[in-house]
PDB file of C-alpha atoms in Angstrom:
ATOM      1  CA  UNK U  34       0.000   0.000   0.000  1.00  0.00           C
ATOM      2  CA  UNK U  35       1.237   3.496  -0.912  1.00  0.00           C
ATOM      3  CA  UNK U  36      -0.002   6.775   0.568  1.00  0.00           C
ATOM      4  CA  UNK U  37       0.508   9.639  -1.883  1.00  0.00           C
ATOM      5  CA  UNK U  38      -0.172  13.242  -0.843  1.00  0.00           C
ATOM      6  CA  UNK U  39      -0.962  15.999  -3.341  1.00  0.00           C
ATOM      7  CA  UNK U  40      -0.719  19.755  -2.791  1.00  0.00           C
ATOM      8  CA  UNK U  41      -0.509  22.599  -5.257  1.00  0.00           C
ATOM      9  CA  UNK U  42      -0.357  26.369  -5.742  1.00  0.00           C
ATOM     10  CA  UNK U  43       1.678  27.046  -2.641  1.00  0.00           C
ATOM     11  CA  UNK U  44       2.372  30.734  -3.475  1.00  0.00           C
ATOM     12  CA  UNK U  45       4.812  31.138  -0.613  1.00  0.00           C
ATOM     13  CA  UNK U  46       4.104  34.205   1.498  1.00  0.00           C
ATOM     14  CA  UNK U  47       5.024  36.809   2.482  1.00  0.00           C
ATOM     15  CA  UNK U  48       6.514  38.365  -0.636  1.00  0.00           C
ATOM     16  CA  UNK U  49      10.252  39.116  -0.257  1.00  0.00           C
ATOM     17  CA  UNK U  50      11.475  42.685  -0.814  1.00  0.00           C
ATOM     18  CA  UNK U  51      11.025  43.730  -4.456  1.00  0.00           C
ATOM     19  CA  UNK U  52      13.443  46.089  -6.196  1.00  0.00           C
ATOM     20  CA  UNK U  53      12.183  48.602  -8.756  1.00  0.00           C
ATOM     21  CA  UNK U  54      14.309  47.017 -11.482  1.00  0.00           C
ATOM     22  CA  UNK U  55      12.613  43.663 -10.814  1.00  0.00           C
ATOM     23  CA  UNK U  56       9.349  45.228 -11.985  1.00  0.00           C
ATOM     24  CA  UNK U  57      10.522  46.369 -15.425  1.00  0.00           C
ATOM     25  CA  UNK U  58       8.736  43.446 -17.081  1.00  0.00           C
ATOM     26  CA  UNK U  59       5.591  41.322 -16.589  1.00  0.00           C
ATOM     27  CA  UNK U  60       6.219  41.291 -12.849  1.00  0.00           C
ATOM     28  CA  UNK U  61       4.667  44.760 -12.517  1.00  0.00           C
ATOM     29  CA  UNK U  62       1.217  43.316 -13.226  1.00  0.00           C
ATOM     30  CA  UNK U  63       1.746  40.464 -10.786  1.00  0.00           C
ATOM     31  CA  UNK U  64       3.052  42.825  -8.115  1.00  0.00           C
ATOM     32  CA  UNK U  65      -0.003  45.064  -8.426  1.00  0.00           C
ATOM     33  CA  UNK U  66      -2.246  41.978  -8.301  1.00  0.00           C
ATOM     34  CA  UNK U  67      -0.430  40.853  -5.147  1.00  0.00           C
ATOM     35  CA  UNK U  68      -0.840  44.221  -3.441  1.00  0.00           C
ATOM     36  CA  UNK U  69      -4.493  44.631  -4.379  1.00  0.00           C
ATOM     37  CA  UNK U  70      -5.729  41.060  -3.942  1.00  0.00           C
ATOM     38  CA  UNK U  71      -3.360  38.162  -3.387  1.00  0.00           C
ATOM     39  CA  UNK U  72      -1.651  39.281  -0.183  1.00  0.00           C
ATOM     40  CA  UNK U  73      -5.102  39.302   1.439  1.00  0.00           C
ATOM     41  CA  UNK U  74      -5.872  35.716   0.413  1.00  0.00           C
ATOM     42  CA  UNK U  75      -2.478  33.999   0.659  1.00  0.00           C
ATOM     43  CA  UNK U  76      -1.556  32.958   4.172  1.00  0.00           C
ATOM     44  CA  UNK U  77       1.882  31.569   5.016  1.00  0.00           C
ATOM     45  CA  UNK U  78       0.846  30.383   8.484  1.00  0.00           C
ATOM     46  CA  UNK U  79      -2.159  28.541   7.103  1.00  0.00           C
ATOM     47  CA  UNK U  80       0.159  26.743   4.691  1.00  0.00           C
ATOM     48  CA  UNK U  81       2.431  25.664   7.547  1.00  0.00           C
ATOM     49  CA  UNK U  82      -0.554  24.273   9.464  1.00  0.00           C
ATOM     50  CA  UNK U  83      -1.806  22.430   6.389  1.00  0.00           C
ATOM     51  CA  UNK U  84       1.595  20.853   5.681  1.00  0.00           C
ATOM     52  CA  UNK U  85       2.009  19.728   9.298  1.00  0.00           C
ATOM     53  CA  UNK U  86      -1.418  18.106   9.137  1.00  0.00           C
ATOM     54  CA  UNK U  87      -0.446  16.359   5.900  1.00  0.00           C
ATOM     55  CA  UNK U  88       2.862  15.140   7.320  1.00  0.00           C
ATOM     56  CA  UNK U  89       1.049  13.607  10.320  1.00  0.00           C
ATOM     57  CA  UNK U  90      -0.315  11.009   7.860  1.00  0.00           C
ATOM     58  CA  UNK U  91       3.276   9.974   6.999  1.00  0.00           C
ATOM     59  CA  UNK U  92       2.779   9.939   3.215  1.00  0.00           C
ATOM     60  CA  UNK U  93       5.186   7.789   1.232  1.00  0.00           C
ATOM     61  CA  UNK U  94       5.383  10.460  -1.463  1.00  0.00           C
ATOM     62  CA  UNK U  95       4.350  14.112  -1.864  1.00  0.00           C
ATOM     63  CA  UNK U  96       3.318  15.437  -5.293  1.00  0.00           C
ATOM     64  CA  UNK U  97       3.479  19.237  -5.629  1.00  0.00           C
ATOM     65  CA  UNK U  98       1.915  20.537  -8.847  1.00  0.00           C
ATOM     66  CA  UNK U  99       3.504  23.925  -9.080  1.00  0.00           C
ATOM     67  CA  UNK U 100       3.277  27.623  -8.306  1.00  0.00           C
ATOM     68  CA  UNK U 101       5.632  27.582  -5.370  1.00  0.00           C
ATOM     69  CA  UNK U 102       6.425  31.229  -6.134  1.00  0.00           C
ATOM     70  CA  UNK U 103       4.546  34.411  -6.999  1.00  0.00           C
ATOM     71  CA  UNK U 104       6.812  36.523  -9.236  1.00  0.00           C
ATOM     72  CA  UNK U 105       9.716  34.071  -9.683  1.00  0.00           C
ATOM     73  CA  UNK U 106      12.145  36.437  -7.983  1.00  0.00           C
ATOM     74  CA  UNK U 107      15.625  35.109  -7.253  1.00  0.00           C
ATOM     75  CA  UNK U 108      14.861  35.344  -3.530  1.00  0.00           C
ATOM     76  CA  UNK U 109      11.669  33.319  -4.043  1.00  0.00           C
ATOM     77  CA  UNK U 110      13.612  30.552  -5.775  1.00  0.00           C
ATOM     78  CA  UNK U 111      15.798  30.127  -2.711  1.00  0.00           C
ATOM     79  CA  UNK U 112      12.855  30.441  -0.309  1.00  0.00           C
ATOM     80  CA  UNK U 113      11.018  27.718  -2.242  1.00  0.00           C
ATOM     81  CA  UNK U 114      14.032  25.405  -1.977  1.00  0.00           C
ATOM     82  CA  UNK U 115      14.212  25.948   1.766  1.00  0.00           C
ATOM     83  CA  UNK U 116      10.481  25.270   2.060  1.00  0.00           C
ATOM     84  CA  UNK U 117      10.766  22.061   0.026  1.00  0.00           C
ATOM     85  CA  UNK U 118      13.307  20.774   2.518  1.00  0.00           C
ATOM     86  CA  UNK U 119      10.724  21.182   5.286  1.00  0.00           C
ATOM     87  CA  UNK U 120       8.225  19.109   3.279  1.00  0.00           C
ATOM     88  CA  UNK U 121      10.533  16.134   2.777  1.00  0.00           C
ATOM     89  CA  UNK U 122      13.675  14.723   1.236  1.00  0.00           C
ATOM     90  CA  UNK U 123      14.052  14.950  -2.559  1.00  0.00           C
ATOM     91  CA  UNK U 124      13.581  11.175  -2.839  1.00  0.00           C
ATOM     92  CA  UNK U 125      10.023  11.463  -1.499  1.00  0.00           C
ATOM     93  CA  UNK U 126       8.934  14.820  -2.974  1.00  0.00           C
ATOM     94  CA  UNK U 127       8.581  15.914  -6.607  1.00  0.00           C
ATOM     95  CA  UNK U 128       7.575  19.225  -8.193  1.00  0.00           C
ATOM     96  CA  UNK U 129       5.798  19.865 -11.483  1.00  0.00           C
ATOM     97  CA  UNK U 130       6.409  23.589 -12.180  1.00  0.00           C
ATOM     98  CA  UNK U 131       3.577  26.102 -12.507  1.00  0.00           C
ATOM     99  CA  UNK U 132       3.161  29.282 -14.511  1.00  0.00           C
ATOM    100  CA  UNK U 133       4.234  31.465 -11.556  1.00  0.00           C
ATOM    101  CA  UNK U 134       7.470  29.476 -11.402  1.00  0.00           C
ATOM    102  CA  UNK U 135       8.159  30.579 -14.993  1.00  0.00           C
ATOM    103  CA  UNK U 136       6.811  34.102 -14.584  1.00  0.00           C
ATOM    104  CA  UNK U 137       9.498  35.766 -16.693  1.00  0.00           C
ATOM    105  CA  UNK U 138      12.019  34.245 -19.128  1.00  0.00           C
ATOM    106  CA  UNK U 139      15.032  32.536 -17.583  1.00  0.00           C
ATOM    107  CA  UNK U 140      13.672  32.133 -14.062  1.00  0.00           C
ATOM    108  CA  UNK U 141      12.292  28.603 -14.463  1.00  0.00           C
ATOM    109  CA  UNK U 142      15.734  27.400 -15.551  1.00  0.00           C
ATOM    110  CA  UNK U 143      17.229  28.990 -12.417  1.00  0.00           C
ATOM    111  CA  UNK U 144      14.578  27.380 -10.259  1.00  0.00           C
ATOM    112  CA  UNK U 145      15.064  23.917 -11.750  1.00  0.00           C
ATOM    113  CA  UNK U 146      18.809  24.159 -11.122  1.00  0.00           C
ATOM    114  CA  UNK U 147      18.312  25.319  -7.521  1.00  0.00           C
ATOM    115  CA  UNK U 148      15.558  22.828  -6.688  1.00  0.00           C
ATOM    116  CA  UNK U 149      17.727  20.058  -8.122  1.00  0.00           C
ATOM    117  CA  UNK U 150      16.640  16.674  -6.705  1.00  0.00           C
ATOM    118  CA  UNK U 151      13.017  17.767  -6.340  1.00  0.00           C
ATOM    119  CA  UNK U 152      12.688  18.140 -10.121  1.00  0.00           C
ATOM    120  CA  UNK U 153      14.742  15.164 -11.297  1.00  0.00           C
ATOM    121  CA  UNK U 154      14.072  11.484 -11.944  1.00  0.00           C
ATOM    122  CA  UNK U 155      14.302   8.760 -14.581  1.00  0.00           C
ATOM    123  CA  UNK U 156      13.854   9.993 -18.157  1.00  0.00           C
ATOM    124  CA  UNK U 157      13.599   8.437 -21.620  1.00  0.00           C
ATOM    125  CA  UNK U 158      16.220  10.775 -23.127  1.00  0.00           C
ATOM    126  CA  UNK U 159      18.209  13.909 -22.294  1.00  0.00           C
ATOM    127  CA  UNK U 160      15.096  16.042 -21.709  1.00  0.00           C
ATOM    128  CA  UNK U 161      14.262  16.767 -18.066  1.00  0.00           C
ATOM    129  CA  UNK U 162      10.494  16.317 -18.471  1.00  0.00           C
ATOM    130  CA  UNK U 163       8.673  14.120 -18.072  1.00  0.00           C
ATOM    131  CA  UNK U 164      10.635  12.332 -15.374  1.00  0.00           C
ATOM    132  CA  UNK U 165       9.599   9.278 -13.390  1.00  0.00           C
ATOM    133  CA  UNK U 166       9.709   8.432  -9.695  1.00  0.00           C
ATOM    134  CA  UNK U 167       8.887   4.872  -8.625  1.00  0.00           C
ATOM    135  CA  UNK U 168       7.523   4.138  -5.152  1.00  0.00           C
ATOM    136  CA  UNK U 169       6.836   0.435  -4.812  1.00  0.00           C
ATOM    137  CA  UNK U 170       4.275  -0.437  -7.481  1.00  0.00           C
ATOM    138  CA  UNK U 171       3.354   3.228  -8.034  1.00  0.00           C
ATOM    139  CA  UNK U 172       5.071   5.252 -10.753  1.00  0.00           C
ATOM    140  CA  UNK U 173       4.744   9.043 -10.681  1.00  0.00           C
ATOM    141  CA  UNK U 174       5.330  10.738 -14.048  1.00  0.00           C
ATOM    142  CA  UNK U 175       6.114  14.450 -13.673  1.00  0.00           C
ATOM    143  CA  UNK U 176       5.325  16.690 -16.667  1.00  0.00           C
ATOM    144  CA  UNK U 177       5.986  20.385 -17.244  1.00  0.00           C
ATOM    145  CA  UNK U 178       3.410  22.822 -18.607  1.00  0.00           C
ATOM    146  CA  UNK U 179       5.113  25.989 -17.306  1.00  0.00           C
ATOM    147  CA  UNK U 180       6.286  28.570 -19.838  1.00  0.00           C
ATOM    148  CA  UNK U 181       6.841  32.347 -19.643  1.00  0.00           C
ATOM    149  CA  UNK U 182       3.808  34.252 -20.936  1.00  0.00           C
ATOM    150  CA  UNK U 183       2.761  37.817 -21.686  1.00  0.00           C
ATOM    151  CA  UNK U 184       1.232  40.089 -19.012  1.00  0.00           C
ATOM    152  CA  UNK U 185      -2.230  39.031 -17.822  1.00  0.00           C
ATOM    153  CA  UNK U 186      -1.639  35.538 -19.222  1.00  0.00           C
ATOM    154  CA  UNK U 187      -1.375  32.386 -17.078  1.00  0.00           C
ATOM    155  CA  UNK U 188      -1.603  29.710 -19.744  1.00  0.00           C
ATOM    156  CA  UNK U 189       0.557  26.610 -20.069  1.00  0.00           C
ATOM    157  CA  UNK U 190       1.983  24.642 -22.979  1.00  0.00           C
ATOM    158  CA  UNK U 191       2.387  20.932 -23.685  1.00  0.00           C
ATOM    159  CA  UNK U 192       4.054  20.244 -27.021  1.00  0.00           C
ATOM    160  CA  UNK U 193       4.154  17.206 -29.298  1.00  0.00           C
ATOM    161  CA  UNK U 194       7.701  16.349 -28.210  1.00  0.00           C
ATOM    162  CA  UNK U 195       6.712  16.055 -24.557  1.00  0.00           C
ATOM    163  CA  UNK U 196       3.648  14.094 -25.684  1.00  0.00           C
ATOM    164  CA  UNK U 197       5.913  11.547 -27.389  1.00  0.00           C
ATOM    165  CA  UNK U 198       8.091  11.184 -24.293  1.00  0.00           C
ATOM    166  CA  UNK U 199       5.074  10.883 -22.009  1.00  0.00           C
ATOM    167  CA  UNK U 200       3.594   8.206 -24.264  1.00  0.00           C
ATOM    168  CA  UNK U 201       6.819   6.207 -24.071  1.00  0.00           C
ATOM    169  CA  UNK U 202       6.923   6.481 -20.282  1.00  0.00           C
ATOM    170  CA  UNK U 203       3.309   5.397 -19.917  1.00  0.00           C
ATOM    171  CA  UNK U 204       3.744   2.419 -22.235  1.00  0.00           C
ATOM    172  CA  UNK U 205       6.869   1.134 -20.495  1.00  0.00           C
ATOM    173  CA  UNK U 206       5.411   1.582 -17.028  1.00  0.00           C
ATOM    174  CA  UNK U 207       2.090   0.099 -18.080  1.00  0.00           C
ATOM    175  CA  UNK U 208       3.859  -2.984 -19.408  1.00  0.00           C
ATOM    176  CA  UNK U 209       5.612  -3.202 -16.040  1.00  0.00           C
ATOM    177  CA  UNK U 210       2.300  -3.292 -14.186  1.00  0.00           C
ATOM    178  CA  UNK U 211       2.697   0.026 -12.359  1.00  0.00           C
ATOM    179  CA  UNK U 212      -0.105   2.261 -11.090  1.00  0.00           C
ATOM    180  CA  UNK U 213       0.702   5.342 -13.175  1.00  0.00           C
ATOM    181  CA  UNK U 214       0.133   8.808 -11.690  1.00  0.00           C
ATOM    182  CA  UNK U 215       0.755  11.845 -13.916  1.00  0.00           C
ATOM    183  CA  UNK U 216       1.548  15.252 -12.407  1.00  0.00           C
ATOM    184  CA  UNK U 217       0.993  18.482 -14.366  1.00  0.00           C
ATOM    185  CA  UNK U 218       0.202  22.027 -13.230  1.00  0.00           C
ATOM    186  CA  UNK U 219      -2.470  23.050 -15.747  1.00  0.00           C
ATOM    187  CA  UNK U 220      -5.720  21.050 -15.977  1.00  0.00           C
ATOM    188  CA  UNK U 221      -5.869  19.008 -19.196  1.00  0.00           C
ATOM    189  CA  UNK U 222      -9.643  19.074 -19.704  1.00  0.00           C
ATOM    190  CA  UNK U 223     -11.087  20.876 -22.712  1.00  0.00           C
ATOM    191  CA  UNK U 224     -13.445  22.877 -20.503  1.00  0.00           C
ATOM    192  CA  UNK U 225     -10.461  24.726 -19.004  1.00  0.00           C
ATOM    193  CA  UNK U 226      -8.936  25.678 -22.359  1.00  0.00           C
ATOM    194  CA  UNK U 227      -9.393  29.451 -21.948  1.00  0.00           C
ATOM    195  CA  UNK U 228      -6.617  31.109 -24.007  1.00  0.00           C
ATOM    196  CA  UNK U 229      -5.479  33.219 -21.039  1.00  0.00           C
ATOM    197  CA  UNK U 230      -5.473  30.470 -18.416  1.00  0.00           C
ATOM    198  CA  UNK U 231      -5.722  27.070 -20.070  1.00  0.00           C
ATOM    199  CA  UNK U 232      -3.285  24.461 -21.330  1.00  0.00           C
ATOM    200  CA  UNK U 233      -2.280  24.974 -24.941  1.00  0.00           C
ATOM    201  CA  UNK U 234      -1.565  21.482 -26.193  1.00  0.00           C
ATOM    202  CA  UNK U 235      -4.110  19.835 -23.890  1.00  0.00           C
ATOM    203  CA  UNK U 236      -5.049  17.618 -26.848  1.00  0.00           C
ATOM    204  CA  UNK U 237      -1.456  16.405 -27.002  1.00  0.00           C
ATOM    205  CA  UNK U 238      -1.559  15.468 -23.327  1.00  0.00           C
ATOM    206  CA  UNK U 239      -4.934  13.755 -23.647  1.00  0.00           C
ATOM    207  CA  UNK U 240      -3.782  11.857 -26.728  1.00  0.00           C
ATOM    208  CA  UNK U 241      -0.815  10.410 -24.826  1.00  0.00           C
ATOM    209  CA  UNK U 242      -3.136   9.221 -22.055  1.00  0.00           C
ATOM    210  CA  UNK U 243      -5.664   7.807 -24.536  1.00  0.00           C
ATOM    211  CA  UNK U 244      -2.914   5.999 -26.456  1.00  0.00           C
ATOM    212  CA  UNK U 245      -0.889   4.509 -23.607  1.00  0.00           C
ATOM    213  CA  UNK U 246      -3.217   4.676 -20.613  1.00  0.00           C
ATOM    214  CA  UNK U 247      -2.754   5.881 -17.045  1.00  0.00           C
ATOM    215  CA  UNK U 248      -4.453   5.412 -13.705  1.00  0.00           C
ATOM    216  CA  UNK U 249      -4.571   8.946 -12.290  1.00  0.00           C
ATOM    217  CA  UNK U 250      -3.813  12.557 -13.270  1.00  0.00           C
ATOM    218  CA  UNK U 251      -3.111  15.258 -10.659  1.00  0.00           C
ATOM    219  CA  UNK U 252      -3.116  18.995 -11.338  1.00  0.00           C
ATOM    220  CA  UNK U 253      -3.490  22.403  -9.717  1.00  0.00           C
ATOM    221  CA  UNK U 254      -3.773  25.906 -11.233  1.00  0.00           C
ATOM    222  CA  UNK U 255      -7.530  26.406 -10.836  1.00  0.00           C
ATOM    223  CA  UNK U 256      -7.359  26.860  -7.031  1.00  0.00           C
ATOM    224  CA  UNK U 257     -10.423  24.613  -6.821  1.00  0.00           C
ATOM    225  CA  UNK U 258     -11.146  21.028  -5.783  1.00  0.00           C
ATOM    226  CA  UNK U 259     -12.302  19.096  -8.856  1.00  0.00           C
ATOM    227  CA  UNK U 260     -12.752  15.505 -10.022  1.00  0.00           C
ATOM    228  CA  UNK U 261     -13.509  14.466 -13.591  1.00  0.00           C
ATOM    229  CA  UNK U 262     -12.157  11.989 -16.145  1.00  0.00           C
ATOM    230  CA  UNK U 263     -10.494  11.868 -19.543  1.00  0.00           C
ATOM    231  CA  UNK U 264     -10.352   8.932 -21.980  1.00  0.00           C
ATOM    232  CA  UNK U 265      -7.599   6.385 -21.387  1.00  0.00           C
ATOM    233  CA  UNK U 266      -6.576   3.085 -22.869  1.00  0.00           C
ATOM    234  CA  UNK U 267      -9.257   0.592 -21.823  1.00  0.00           C
ATOM    235  CA  UNK U 268     -10.853   2.860 -19.203  1.00  0.00           C
ATOM    236  CA  UNK U 269     -11.407   6.502 -18.361  1.00  0.00           C
ATOM    237  CA  UNK U 270      -8.688   8.096 -16.214  1.00  0.00           C
ATOM    238  CA  UNK U 271      -9.648  10.112 -13.097  1.00  0.00           C
ATOM    239  CA  UNK U 272      -8.303  13.674 -13.098  1.00  0.00           C
ATOM    240  CA  UNK U 273      -8.121  15.334  -9.693  1.00  0.00           C
ATOM    241  CA  UNK U 274      -7.450  19.005  -9.041  1.00  0.00           C
ATOM    242  CA  UNK U 275      -6.707  20.337  -5.575  1.00  0.00           C
ATOM    243  CA  UNK U 276      -7.402  23.752  -4.058  1.00  0.00           C
ATOM    244  CA  UNK U 277      -4.475  26.098  -3.508  1.00  0.00           C
ATOM    245  CA  UNK U 278      -2.429  25.150  -0.458  1.00  0.00           C
ATOM    246  CA  UNK U 279      -1.447  28.776   0.057  1.00  0.00           C
ATOM    247  CA  UNK U 280      -4.992  30.164   0.253  1.00  0.00           C
ATOM    248  CA  UNK U 281      -6.076  31.393   3.680  1.00  0.00           C
ATOM    249  CA  UNK U 282      -8.964  29.555   5.278  1.00  0.00           C
ATOM    250  CA  UNK U 283     -10.811  32.873   5.568  1.00  0.00           C
ATOM    251  CA  UNK U 284     -10.543  33.693   1.852  1.00  0.00           C
ATOM    252  CA  UNK U 285     -13.648  35.395   0.482  1.00  0.00           C
ATOM    253  CA  UNK U 286     -12.391  35.830  -3.070  1.00  0.00           C
ATOM    254  CA  UNK U 287     -14.219  32.834  -4.481  1.00  0.00           C
ATOM    255  CA  UNK U 288     -11.375  30.337  -4.070  1.00  0.00           C
ATOM    256  CA  UNK U 289     -11.717  27.154  -2.071  1.00  0.00           C
ATOM    257  CA  UNK U 290      -9.907  27.272   1.307  1.00  0.00           C
ATOM    258  CA  UNK U 291      -6.502  25.589   1.478  1.00  0.00           C
ATOM    259  CA  UNK U 292      -6.638  21.810   1.040  1.00  0.00           C
ATOM    260  CA  UNK U 293      -4.571  18.744   0.262  1.00  0.00           C
ATOM    261  CA  UNK U 294      -5.467  15.297  -1.047  1.00  0.00           C
ATOM    262  CA  UNK U 295      -4.288  11.926   0.240  1.00  0.00           C
ATOM    263  CA  UNK U 296      -4.502   8.860  -2.003  1.00  0.00           C
ATOM    264  CA  UNK U 297      -4.306   5.335  -0.641  1.00  0.00           C
ATOM    265  CA  UNK U 298      -3.194   3.052  -3.468  1.00  0.00           C
ATOM    266  CA  UNK U 299      -2.936  -0.731  -3.228  1.00  0.00           C
ATOM    267  CA  UNK U 300      -3.229  -3.795  -5.407  1.00  0.00           C
ATOM    268  CA  UNK U 301      -6.011  -6.217  -4.490  1.00  0.00           C
ATOM    269  CA  UNK U 302      -5.403  -9.412  -6.431  1.00  0.00           C
ATOM    270  CA  UNK U 303      -4.974  -8.296 -10.037  1.00  0.00           C
ATOM    271  CA  UNK U 304      -6.929  -5.065  -9.608  1.00  0.00           C
ATOM    272  CA  UNK U 305      -6.028  -1.657  -8.220  1.00  0.00           C
ATOM    273  CA  UNK U 306      -7.844   0.055  -5.389  1.00  0.00           C
ATOM    274  CA  UNK U 307      -7.425   3.783  -4.828  1.00  0.00           C
ATOM    275  CA  UNK U 308      -9.215   5.906  -2.257  1.00  0.00           C
ATOM    276  CA  UNK U 309      -9.102   9.699  -2.223  1.00  0.00           C
ATOM    277  CA  UNK U 310      -9.406  11.618   1.032  1.00  0.00           C
ATOM    278  CA  UNK U 311      -9.524  15.408   0.924  1.00  0.00           C
ATOM    279  CA  UNK U 312      -8.491  17.460   3.955  1.00  0.00           C
ATOM    280  CA  UNK U 313      -8.719  21.204   4.369  1.00  0.00           C
ATOM    281  CA  UNK U 314      -9.808  24.271   6.223  1.00  0.00           C
ATOM    282  CA  UNK U 315     -13.433  25.227   6.737  1.00  0.00           C
ATOM    283  CA  UNK U 316     -14.510  28.725   5.768  1.00  0.00           C
ATOM    284  CA  UNK U 317     -15.724  29.704   9.222  1.00  0.00           C
ATOM    285  CA  UNK U 318     -12.910  28.527  11.486  1.00  0.00           C
ATOM    286  CA  UNK U 319      -9.268  27.441  11.498  1.00  0.00           C
ATOM    287  CA  UNK U 320      -9.855  23.711  11.944  1.00  0.00           C
ATOM    288  CA  UNK U 321      -8.640  21.235   9.302  1.00  0.00           C
ATOM    289  CA  UNK U 322     -11.169  18.481   8.668  1.00  0.00           C
ATOM    290  CA  UNK U 323     -11.637  15.553   6.317  1.00  0.00           C
ATOM    291  CA  UNK U 324     -13.997  16.926   3.705  1.00  0.00           C
ATOM    292  CA  UNK U 325     -14.310  13.969   1.371  1.00  0.00           C
ATOM    293  CA  UNK U 326     -13.590  10.272   1.114  1.00  0.00           C
ATOM    294  CA  UNK U 327     -14.289   8.561  -2.171  1.00  0.00           C
ATOM    295  CA  UNK U 328     -13.062   5.411  -3.842  1.00  0.00           C
ATOM    296  CA  UNK U 329     -11.938   6.179  -7.384  1.00  0.00           C
ATOM    297  CA  UNK U 330     -10.841   2.582  -8.159  1.00  0.00           C
TER     298      UNK U 330
END
């Protein structure tokens, strides 16, 4: 049996000091957004409480689907690395980058170098993504949809080359009998394909899953708790989004309060069994409760 925890959209707070020259690009729009709205809804202490609650379950692996940062400042890259070390060792934690981690050109490359073991694993060639982590009979495949975008844009991109590599990973791991979990920041469903916020190349991602199959897809980005399915090989594949871990429990901006998901995965005979439990804050107090328990396999 494997216990896999999933959190996303950490948006580490508070914001470090920002120099004027740091704002001579897209960051100016993000900084204004932070001052007007985000600093009221992102709560560093709430995140710490949520992570401690998650760690009390002793998960075997923690999947983090991006947006550790806000403006991808150099100071945020280092802060995110320090925070990752409090979550767990690199062998038991993996990060799929989000759009805020690639806020301006060049910063995602810096982050990937600094975060090192948290963004590395087995690969099919010299490309970093997707990479694979194997935990018992569970294989976690970590994709990257994060790319720099223009101001007011938060979209992601998944190209045909990454599709081909993902397809190869899924086929090999499927032949090996693994329970395959895919991590990606942006939701891959067609309904979330808004040009400003959605995943360009979602069809490429979905085609890889339909061709080679998978057992579970995890994503963030929407700051909402969601469950749906996309076509897979032989059966539909559950797709689970989790609310932003960095959102304060008292948020009134329309986002779900901070939450995390815990998946219990085990093989029963020749079949898989997977149960999802969702934990998070309630809107009216600071208590973390189990909000949902549902068997998805």
